[in-house]
Amino acid sequence: MIPAGLSLEQAPPFGVPLRFFLTAPWFLVLAALLILWQGPGIFASRWSPATLALTHLLTLGFMAQVMIGALLQMLPVVVGVVVPRPRLTAALIHIPLTLGTLALSAGLWVGLPPVFRLATWLLGLAFGVALTAIHIALWRAPVASGTVVTLRCALTGLLATVGLGLWLSGFFGWGWRLPVLAVANLHAGWGLLGWTVLLVAGVAYQVVPMFQITPPYPPRFVGAFALLVSGLLVAWSLLLAGGWETAARLAASGLAVATASFAGITLYLLAQRRRKIGDASLNYWRLSLISLLAAAGLWLWAQASPARAQAPQIELALGILMIAGFALGVINGMMYKIVPFLAWFHLQAQLFGRIKVPNMKQLLPDAAIRRQWWAYLAALLLLLAAVLYPSLFSVPAALALGVTGAWLGFNLTQVGLAYRRLSRAAEPAPDPSSAGV
Amino acid sequence: MTAIAEMLAAEHRCCDERFAATEEAAQAGDANRCREGFQQFHAAMELHFSKEEDELFPAFEQRSGITMGPTRVMRLEHQQMRETLAEMQGTLAGGDLEEFLGQAETLLILMQQHNIKEEQMLYPMCDRVLGPAAGAVIDAMQAISTDRPA
């Protein structure tokens, strides 16, 4: 006899991560619409209002949504600690994060202080709840493995990113006087390296060797990488704040080398994979890591002179490689594993022995993933082309981004609908004769 | 001490290798090689489960006094994997390699998220809790492999 709720003690309800995963893709569509509306001018500089809005649709609307949703799911598996009141916690993060992202992007775009203030409160609430819940779980972890240490560093990176972001909102919403450009650079650095790269690394240490069947990461690398990146970020921040430009560029170069080493090692491990069969998410991993490697190389090259480091095209290309290449790619690829697996996992626990549970590939066929992959690849290449030739490529880039986002949303929604249909179909029919059996 | 963690993590990797070989045969459309590979993989999994369920988990439970904690979840997950393995066996008997590949993908994730829990938490806890008694538990687990033809 199979008890209901088999092995689900540590897993939060499917709705907890799913609400984040099903929301995120539509922010890619919004980002695409913004590019279309704004035209080629959006690729002129990362500092233009529409470009700042676009950046936050991608980083908060897509990246933060999925990363936080996935953490709520993953912590019990990797760390062995359950986030308290999962449904309520998820709602208290998801709703203000979604609304706050819309408000912040609108505020950045049109420059209205009241909208900014609303965004600040909403995002402050969302991240306040997220950081508290996840921090509590991480510091209670029974075993401090390399992944746990890396995740703790990543969470500290998120804390720094949110803190700097809230400080910046003082400028936009309340008219505080602060060195906006320098603080914004720190905000971006902590967000992309201290939070995103470290979170991806902490997850990669587990999922790359396990799911692709590769050799493990070198233990010394795992032990040192997160602490090194965090330490270099602190040094970089202090040096920038103190006005030691040359030394800050040195720290930035160190960050580029460290990041490139993570990308390089992961690509090397993937090349040694024992799992020989094709795997749709492998394409996403590879492209993501190649983008990270390219971004690190470009950043290192730009450190050689201040003129390069501040050239708008280089800054934009860096942003696109890091956000649209590295982060979107790896997140997109991982969602294609997580969502069908969780649907199967929860269905199997509910339905086993009553209805045959469709496997992952039946829930989300490879062909659907592969088609969306081509749209994603086109979007990334067209966005990079648009940095150089905005008038030629901004419309195709926006269209490809919109298509890949909508397609991802459609694919994931199909899994969600299949889950709902099957779990409803299996609800025990009201049959009094079976009572007590 | 990390003796238990090392021994059992190595068994996980060994099962992974067999899984990869089976999956590759299915992808290549070679039903016979796939059946052969699956049989070896299935046997290796069962042997590993019994080492844990018959020796390691009881020792951990007795020593730590925790019976409703991680070992219970691990036993339930073993059960879930056994069910999936049985389904795969049925599919393979019917010769549907396409469906087998979908089930294999599903099993891989189920198996690996289980392995992460064991390697990240349970095994280090076992090494810590059992301390000097770990050697005897390892001997008992190794005896299972020699006693029983896989």
PDB file of C-alpha atoms in Angstrom, chain A residues 117-308:
ATOM      1  CA  ARG A 117       8.068  55.293  -3.615  1.00  0.00           C
ATOM      2  CA  LEU A 118       5.367  52.671  -4.195  1.00  0.00           C
ATOM      3  CA  ALA A 119       7.926  50.414  -5.895  1.00  0.00           C
ATOM      4  CA  THR A 120      10.322  50.866  -2.986  1.00  0.00           C
ATOM      5  CA  TRP A 121       7.763  49.733  -0.430  1.00  0.00           C
ATOM      6  CA  LEU A 122       6.615  46.770  -2.503  1.00  0.00           C
ATOM      7  CA  LEU A 123      10.105  45.530  -3.316  1.00  0.00           C
ATOM      8  CA  GLY A 124      11.268  46.205   0.226  1.00  0.00           C
ATOM      9  CA  LEU A 125       8.467  43.951   1.471  1.00  0.00           C
ATOM     10  CA  ALA A 126       9.115  41.207  -1.096  1.00  0.00           C
ATOM     11  CA  PHE A 127      12.860  41.038  -0.481  1.00  0.00           C
ATOM     12  CA  GLY A 128      12.457  41.539   3.251  1.00  0.00           C
ATOM     13  CA  VAL A 129      10.293  38.427   3.469  1.00  0.00           C
ATOM     14  CA  ALA A 130      12.472  36.464   1.033  1.00  0.00           C
ATOM     15  CA  LEU A 131      15.742  37.301   2.736  1.00  0.00           C
ATOM     16  CA  THR A 132      14.363  36.565   6.186  1.00  0.00           C
ATOM     17  CA  ALA A 133      12.833  33.220   5.218  1.00  0.00           C
ATOM     18  CA  ILE A 134      15.831  32.026   3.238  1.00  0.00           C
ATOM     19  CA  HIS A 135      18.403  33.295   5.727  1.00  0.00           C
ATOM     20  CA  ILE A 136      16.652  31.518   8.584  1.00  0.00           C
ATOM     21  CA  ALA A 137      16.710  28.291   6.596  1.00  0.00           C
ATOM     22  CA  LEU A 138      20.339  28.623   5.515  1.00  0.00           C
ATOM     23  CA  TRP A 139      21.744  29.378   8.935  1.00  0.00           C
ATOM     24  CA  ARG A 140      19.888  26.405  10.392  1.00  0.00           C
ATOM     25  CA  ALA A 141      21.470  24.035   7.880  1.00  0.00           C
ATOM     26  CA  PRO A 142      22.706  20.946   9.732  1.00  0.00           C
ATOM     27  CA  VAL A 143      25.795  20.473   7.550  1.00  0.00           C
ATOM     28  CA  ALA A 144      27.845  23.391   6.178  1.00  0.00           C
ATOM     29  CA  SER A 145      28.863  21.915   2.809  1.00  0.00           C
ATOM     30  CA  GLY A 146      30.533  23.853   0.001  1.00  0.00           C
ATOM     31  CA  THR A 147      27.122  24.505  -1.496  1.00  0.00           C
ATOM     32  CA  VAL A 148      25.748  25.842   1.792  1.00  0.00           C
ATOM     33  CA  VAL A 149      28.701  28.223   2.181  1.00  0.00           C
ATOM     34  CA  THR A 150      28.256  29.378  -1.425  1.00  0.00           C
ATOM     35  CA  LEU A 151      24.524  29.927  -0.927  1.00  0.00           C
ATOM     36  CA  ARG A 152      25.208  31.932   2.229  1.00  0.00           C
ATOM     37  CA  CYS A 153      27.600  34.148   0.279  1.00  0.00           C
ATOM     38  CA  ALA A 154      25.000  34.500  -2.506  1.00  0.00           C
ATOM     39  CA  LEU A 155      22.337  35.526  -0.006  1.00  0.00           C
ATOM     40  CA  THR A 156      24.724  38.114   1.409  1.00  0.00           C
ATOM     41  CA  GLY A 157      25.208  39.323  -2.158  1.00  0.00           C
ATOM     42  CA  LEU A 158      21.445  39.655  -2.548  1.00  0.00           C
ATOM     43  CA  LEU A 159      21.291  41.581   0.715  1.00  0.00           C
ATOM     44  CA  ALA A 160      23.945  44.014  -0.564  1.00  0.00           C
ATOM     45  CA  THR A 161      22.154  44.353  -3.919  1.00  0.00           C
ATOM     46  CA  VAL A 162      18.803  45.077  -2.284  1.00  0.00           C
ATOM     47  CA  GLY A 163      20.373  47.480   0.217  1.00  0.00           C
ATOM     48  CA  LEU A 164      22.108  49.430  -2.531  1.00  0.00           C
ATOM     49  CA  GLY A 165      18.923  49.366  -4.601  1.00  0.00           C
ATOM     50  CA  LEU A 166      16.876  50.786  -1.747  1.00  0.00           C
ATOM     51  CA  TRP A 167      19.508  53.474  -1.226  1.00  0.00           C
ATOM     52  CA  LEU A 168      19.269  54.371  -4.930  1.00  0.00           C
ATOM     53  CA  SER A 169      15.514  54.586  -4.636  1.00  0.00           C
ATOM     54  CA  GLY A 170      16.113  57.377  -2.074  1.00  0.00           C
ATOM     55  CA  PHE A 171      17.543  59.392  -4.948  1.00  0.00           C
ATOM     56  CA  PHE A 172      14.736  58.643  -7.392  1.00  0.00           C
ATOM     57  CA  GLY A 173      11.806  58.650  -4.982  1.00  0.00           C
ATOM     58  CA  TRP A 174      12.769  61.086  -2.284  1.00  0.00           C
ATOM     59  CA  GLY A 175      15.379  63.289  -3.926  1.00  0.00           C
ATOM     60  CA  TRP A 176      18.251  62.263  -1.632  1.00  0.00           C
ATOM     61  CA  ARG A 177      21.690  63.382  -2.719  1.00  0.00           C
ATOM     62  CA  LEU A 178      24.038  60.487  -3.348  1.00  0.00           C
ATOM     63  CA  PRO A 179      26.708  59.473  -5.891  1.00  0.00           C
ATOM     64  CA  VAL A 180      24.191  57.747  -8.156  1.00  0.00           C
ATOM     65  CA  LEU A 181      26.515  56.414 -10.835  1.00  0.00           C
ATOM     66  CA  ALA A 182      28.945  54.833  -8.388  1.00  0.00           C
ATOM     67  CA  VAL A 183      26.175  53.322  -6.246  1.00  0.00           C
ATOM     68  CA  ALA A 184      24.424  52.001  -9.360  1.00  0.00           C
ATOM     69  CA  ASN A 185      27.658  50.340 -10.489  1.00  0.00           C
ATOM     70  CA  LEU A 186      28.033  48.679  -7.098  1.00  0.00           C
ATOM     71  CA  HIS A 187      24.355  47.642  -7.188  1.00  0.00           C
ATOM     72  CA  ALA A 188      24.877  45.996 -10.584  1.00  0.00           C
ATOM     73  CA  GLY A 189      28.162  44.363  -9.545  1.00  0.00           C
ATOM     74  CA  TRP A 190      26.744  42.830  -6.383  1.00  0.00           C
ATOM     75  CA  GLY A 191      23.546  41.773  -8.157  1.00  0.00           C
ATOM     76  CA  LEU A 192      25.209  40.068 -11.088  1.00  0.00           C
ATOM     77  CA  LEU A 193      28.314  38.624  -9.424  1.00  0.00           C
ATOM     78  CA  GLY A 194      27.684  38.473  -5.673  1.00  0.00           C
ATOM     79  CA  TRP A 195      24.154  37.147  -6.044  1.00  0.00           C
ATOM     80  CA  THR A 196      23.559  35.667  -9.509  1.00  0.00           C
ATOM     81  CA  VAL A 197      26.927  34.075 -10.283  1.00  0.00           C
ATOM     82  CA  LEU A 198      27.285  32.711  -6.756  1.00  0.00           C
ATOM     83  CA  LEU A 199      23.758  31.304  -6.671  1.00  0.00           C
ATOM     84  CA  VAL A 200      24.277  29.632 -10.033  1.00  0.00           C
ATOM     85  CA  ALA A 201      27.633  28.285  -8.818  1.00  0.00           C
ATOM     86  CA  GLY A 202      26.119  26.892  -5.606  1.00  0.00           C
ATOM     87  CA  VAL A 203      23.444  25.136  -7.640  1.00  0.00           C
ATOM     88  CA  ALA A 204      25.881  24.033 -10.345  1.00  0.00           C
ATOM     89  CA  TYR A 205      28.116  22.244  -7.819  1.00  0.00           C
ATOM     90  CA  GLN A 206      25.156  19.912  -7.262  1.00  0.00           C
ATOM     91  CA  VAL A 207      23.285  19.723 -10.532  1.00  0.00           C
ATOM     92  CA  VAL A 208      26.114  19.621 -13.095  1.00  0.00           C
ATOM     93  CA  PRO A 209      27.849  16.491 -11.746  1.00  0.00           C
ATOM     94  CA  MET A 210      24.567  14.823 -10.784  1.00  0.00           C
ATOM     95  CA  PHE A 211      22.357  15.437 -13.790  1.00  0.00           C
ATOM     96  CA  GLN A 212      24.972  15.374 -16.515  1.00  0.00           C
ATOM     97  CA  ILE A 213      27.012  12.649 -14.782  1.00  0.00           C
ATOM     98  CA  THR A 214      30.341  14.495 -14.877  1.00  0.00           C
ATOM     99  CA  PRO A 215      33.335  14.374 -12.520  1.00  0.00           C
ATOM    100  CA  PRO A 216      32.797  16.580  -9.435  1.00  0.00           C
ATOM    101  CA  TYR A 217      34.067  20.153  -9.189  1.00  0.00           C
ATOM    102  CA  PRO A 218      37.568  20.314  -7.650  1.00  0.00           C
ATOM    103  CA  PRO A 219      36.935  20.571  -3.886  1.00  0.00           C
ATOM    104  CA  ARG A 220      39.503  23.359  -3.475  1.00  0.00           C
ATOM    105  CA  PHE A 221      37.695  25.428  -6.095  1.00  0.00           C
ATOM    106  CA  VAL A 222      34.342  24.862  -4.356  1.00  0.00           C
ATOM    107  CA  GLY A 223      35.867  25.839  -1.023  1.00  0.00           C
ATOM    108  CA  ALA A 224      37.481  29.027  -2.296  1.00  0.00           C
ATOM    109  CA  PHE A 225      35.357  30.448  -5.115  1.00  0.00           C
ATOM    110  CA  ALA A 226      32.472  32.040  -3.200  1.00  0.00           C
ATOM    111  CA  LEU A 227      34.711  33.487  -0.504  1.00  0.00           C
ATOM    112  CA  LEU A 228      37.103  34.836  -3.131  1.00  0.00           C
ATOM    113  CA  VAL A 229      34.328  36.491  -5.156  1.00  0.00           C
ATOM    114  CA  SER A 230      32.716  37.953  -2.032  1.00  0.00           C
ATOM    115  CA  GLY A 231      36.070  39.223  -0.752  1.00  0.00           C
ATOM    116  CA  LEU A 232      36.955  40.793  -4.108  1.00  0.00           C
ATOM    117  CA  LEU A 233      33.527  42.447  -4.270  1.00  0.00           C
ATOM    118  CA  VAL A 234      34.040  43.970  -0.828  1.00  0.00           C
ATOM    119  CA  ALA A 235      37.512  45.179  -1.844  1.00  0.00           C
ATOM    120  CA  TRP A 236      36.214  46.560  -5.148  1.00  0.00           C
ATOM    121  CA  SER A 237      33.377  48.395  -3.372  1.00  0.00           C
ATOM    122  CA  LEU A 238      35.644  49.937  -0.722  1.00  0.00           C
ATOM    123  CA  LEU A 239      38.246  50.962  -3.297  1.00  0.00           C
ATOM    124  CA  LEU A 240      35.609  52.578  -5.510  1.00  0.00           C
ATOM    125  CA  ALA A 241      34.096  54.358  -2.529  1.00  0.00           C
ATOM    126  CA  GLY A 242      37.544  55.578  -1.487  1.00  0.00           C
ATOM    127  CA  GLY A 243      38.313  56.835  -4.976  1.00  0.00           C
ATOM    128  CA  TRP A 244      41.289  54.496  -5.598  1.00  0.00           C
ATOM    129  CA  GLU A 245      40.476  53.959  -9.250  1.00  0.00           C
ATOM    130  CA  THR A 246      43.522  51.941 -10.270  1.00  0.00           C
ATOM    131  CA  ALA A 247      43.300  49.570  -7.326  1.00  0.00           C
ATOM    132  CA  ALA A 248      39.551  49.175  -7.935  1.00  0.00           C
ATOM    133  CA  ARG A 249      40.272  48.180 -11.531  1.00  0.00           C
ATOM    134  CA  LEU A 250      42.683  45.582 -10.223  1.00  0.00           C
ATOM    135  CA  ALA A 251      39.988  44.119  -7.965  1.00  0.00           C
ATOM    136  CA  ALA A 252      37.566  44.177 -10.917  1.00  0.00           C
ATOM    137  CA  SER A 253      40.107  42.278 -13.005  1.00  0.00           C
ATOM    138  CA  GLY A 254      40.367  39.693 -10.220  1.00  0.00           C
ATOM    139  CA  LEU A 255      36.586  39.288 -10.297  1.00  0.00           C
ATOM    140  CA  ALA A 256      36.669  38.788 -14.057  1.00  0.00           C
ATOM    141  CA  VAL A 257      39.337  36.088 -13.761  1.00  0.00           C
ATOM    142  CA  ALA A 258      37.512  34.300 -10.938  1.00  0.00           C
ATOM    143  CA  THR A 259      34.231  34.354 -12.859  1.00  0.00           C
ATOM    144  CA  ALA A 260      35.910  33.121 -16.016  1.00  0.00           C
ATOM    145  CA  SER A 261      37.452  30.252 -14.057  1.00  0.00           C
ATOM    146  CA  PHE A 262      34.013  29.126 -12.884  1.00  0.00           C
ATOM    147  CA  ALA A 263      32.694  29.245 -16.448  1.00  0.00           C
ATOM    148  CA  GLY A 264      35.781  27.473 -17.776  1.00  0.00           C
ATOM    149  CA  ILE A 265      35.743  24.682 -15.194  1.00  0.00           C
ATOM    150  CA  THR A 266      32.027  24.066 -15.718  1.00  0.00           C
ATOM    151  CA  LEU A 267      32.425  23.912 -19.505  1.00  0.00           C
ATOM    152  CA  TYR A 268      35.327  21.498 -19.027  1.00  0.00           C
ATOM    153  CA  LEU A 269      33.243  19.267 -16.740  1.00  0.00           C
ATOM    154  CA  LEU A 270      30.377  19.297 -19.238  1.00  0.00           C
ATOM    155  CA  ALA A 271      32.791  18.216 -21.950  1.00  0.00           C
ATOM    156  CA  GLN A 272      33.620  15.173 -19.785  1.00  0.00           C
ATOM    157  CA  ARG A 273      30.050  14.152 -19.178  1.00  0.00           C
ATOM    158  CA  ARG A 274      29.381  10.438 -19.047  1.00  0.00           C
ATOM    159  CA  ARG A 275      25.759  10.907 -19.972  1.00  0.00           C
ATOM    160  CA  LYS A 276      26.042  10.588 -23.697  1.00  0.00           C
ATOM    161  CA  ILE A 277      22.529  11.224 -24.825  1.00  0.00           C
ATOM    162  CA  GLY A 278      21.405  14.619 -26.012  1.00  0.00           C
ATOM    163  CA  ASP A 279      19.727  16.739 -23.429  1.00  0.00           C
ATOM    164  CA  ALA A 280      17.779  19.867 -24.183  1.00  0.00           C
ATOM    165  CA  SER A 281      18.919  21.764 -21.116  1.00  0.00           C
ATOM    166  CA  LEU A 282      22.572  21.123 -21.946  1.00  0.00           C
ATOM    167  CA  ASN A 283      22.380  23.634 -24.815  1.00  0.00           C
ATOM    168  CA  TYR A 284      21.197  26.294 -22.391  1.00  0.00           C
ATOM    169  CA  TRP A 285      23.971  25.534 -19.908  1.00  0.00           C
ATOM    170  CA  ARG A 286      26.653  25.694 -22.565  1.00  0.00           C
ATOM    171  CA  LEU A 287      25.442  28.924 -24.134  1.00  0.00           C
ATOM    172  CA  SER A 288      25.033  30.459 -20.688  1.00  0.00           C
ATOM    173  CA  LEU A 289      28.589  29.599 -19.668  1.00  0.00           C
ATOM    174  CA  ILE A 290      30.023  30.784 -22.981  1.00  0.00           C
ATOM    175  CA  SER A 291      28.220  34.101 -22.423  1.00  0.00           C
ATOM    176  CA  LEU A 292      29.670  34.304 -18.921  1.00  0.00           C
ATOM    177  CA  LEU A 293      33.135  33.615 -20.252  1.00  0.00           C
ATOM    178  CA  ALA A 294      32.693  36.271 -22.950  1.00  0.00           C
ATOM    179  CA  ALA A 295      31.399  38.791 -20.395  1.00  0.00           C
ATOM    180  CA  ALA A 296      34.371  38.129 -18.113  1.00  0.00           C
ATOM    181  CA  GLY A 297      36.777  38.552 -21.022  1.00  0.00           C
ATOM    182  CA  LEU A 298      35.132  41.776 -22.142  1.00  0.00           C
ATOM    183  CA  TRP A 299      35.160  43.152 -18.600  1.00  0.00           C
ATOM    184  CA  LEU A 300      38.821  42.277 -18.163  1.00  0.00           C
ATOM    185  CA  TRP A 301      39.661  43.944 -21.467  1.00  0.00           C
ATOM    186  CA  ALA A 302      37.680  47.039 -20.464  1.00  0.00           C
ATOM    187  CA  GLN A 303      39.610  47.414 -17.198  1.00  0.00           C
ATOM    188  CA  ALA A 304      42.711  48.347 -19.190  1.00  0.00           C
ATOM    189  CA  SER A 305      41.470  51.913 -19.641  1.00  0.00           C
ATOM    190  CA  PRO A 306      38.713  54.044 -18.089  1.00  0.00           C
ATOM    191  CA  ALA A 307      37.553  55.135 -21.537  1.00  0.00           C
ATOM    192  CA  ARG A 308      36.823  51.535 -22.483  1.00  0.00           C
TER     193      ARG A 308
END
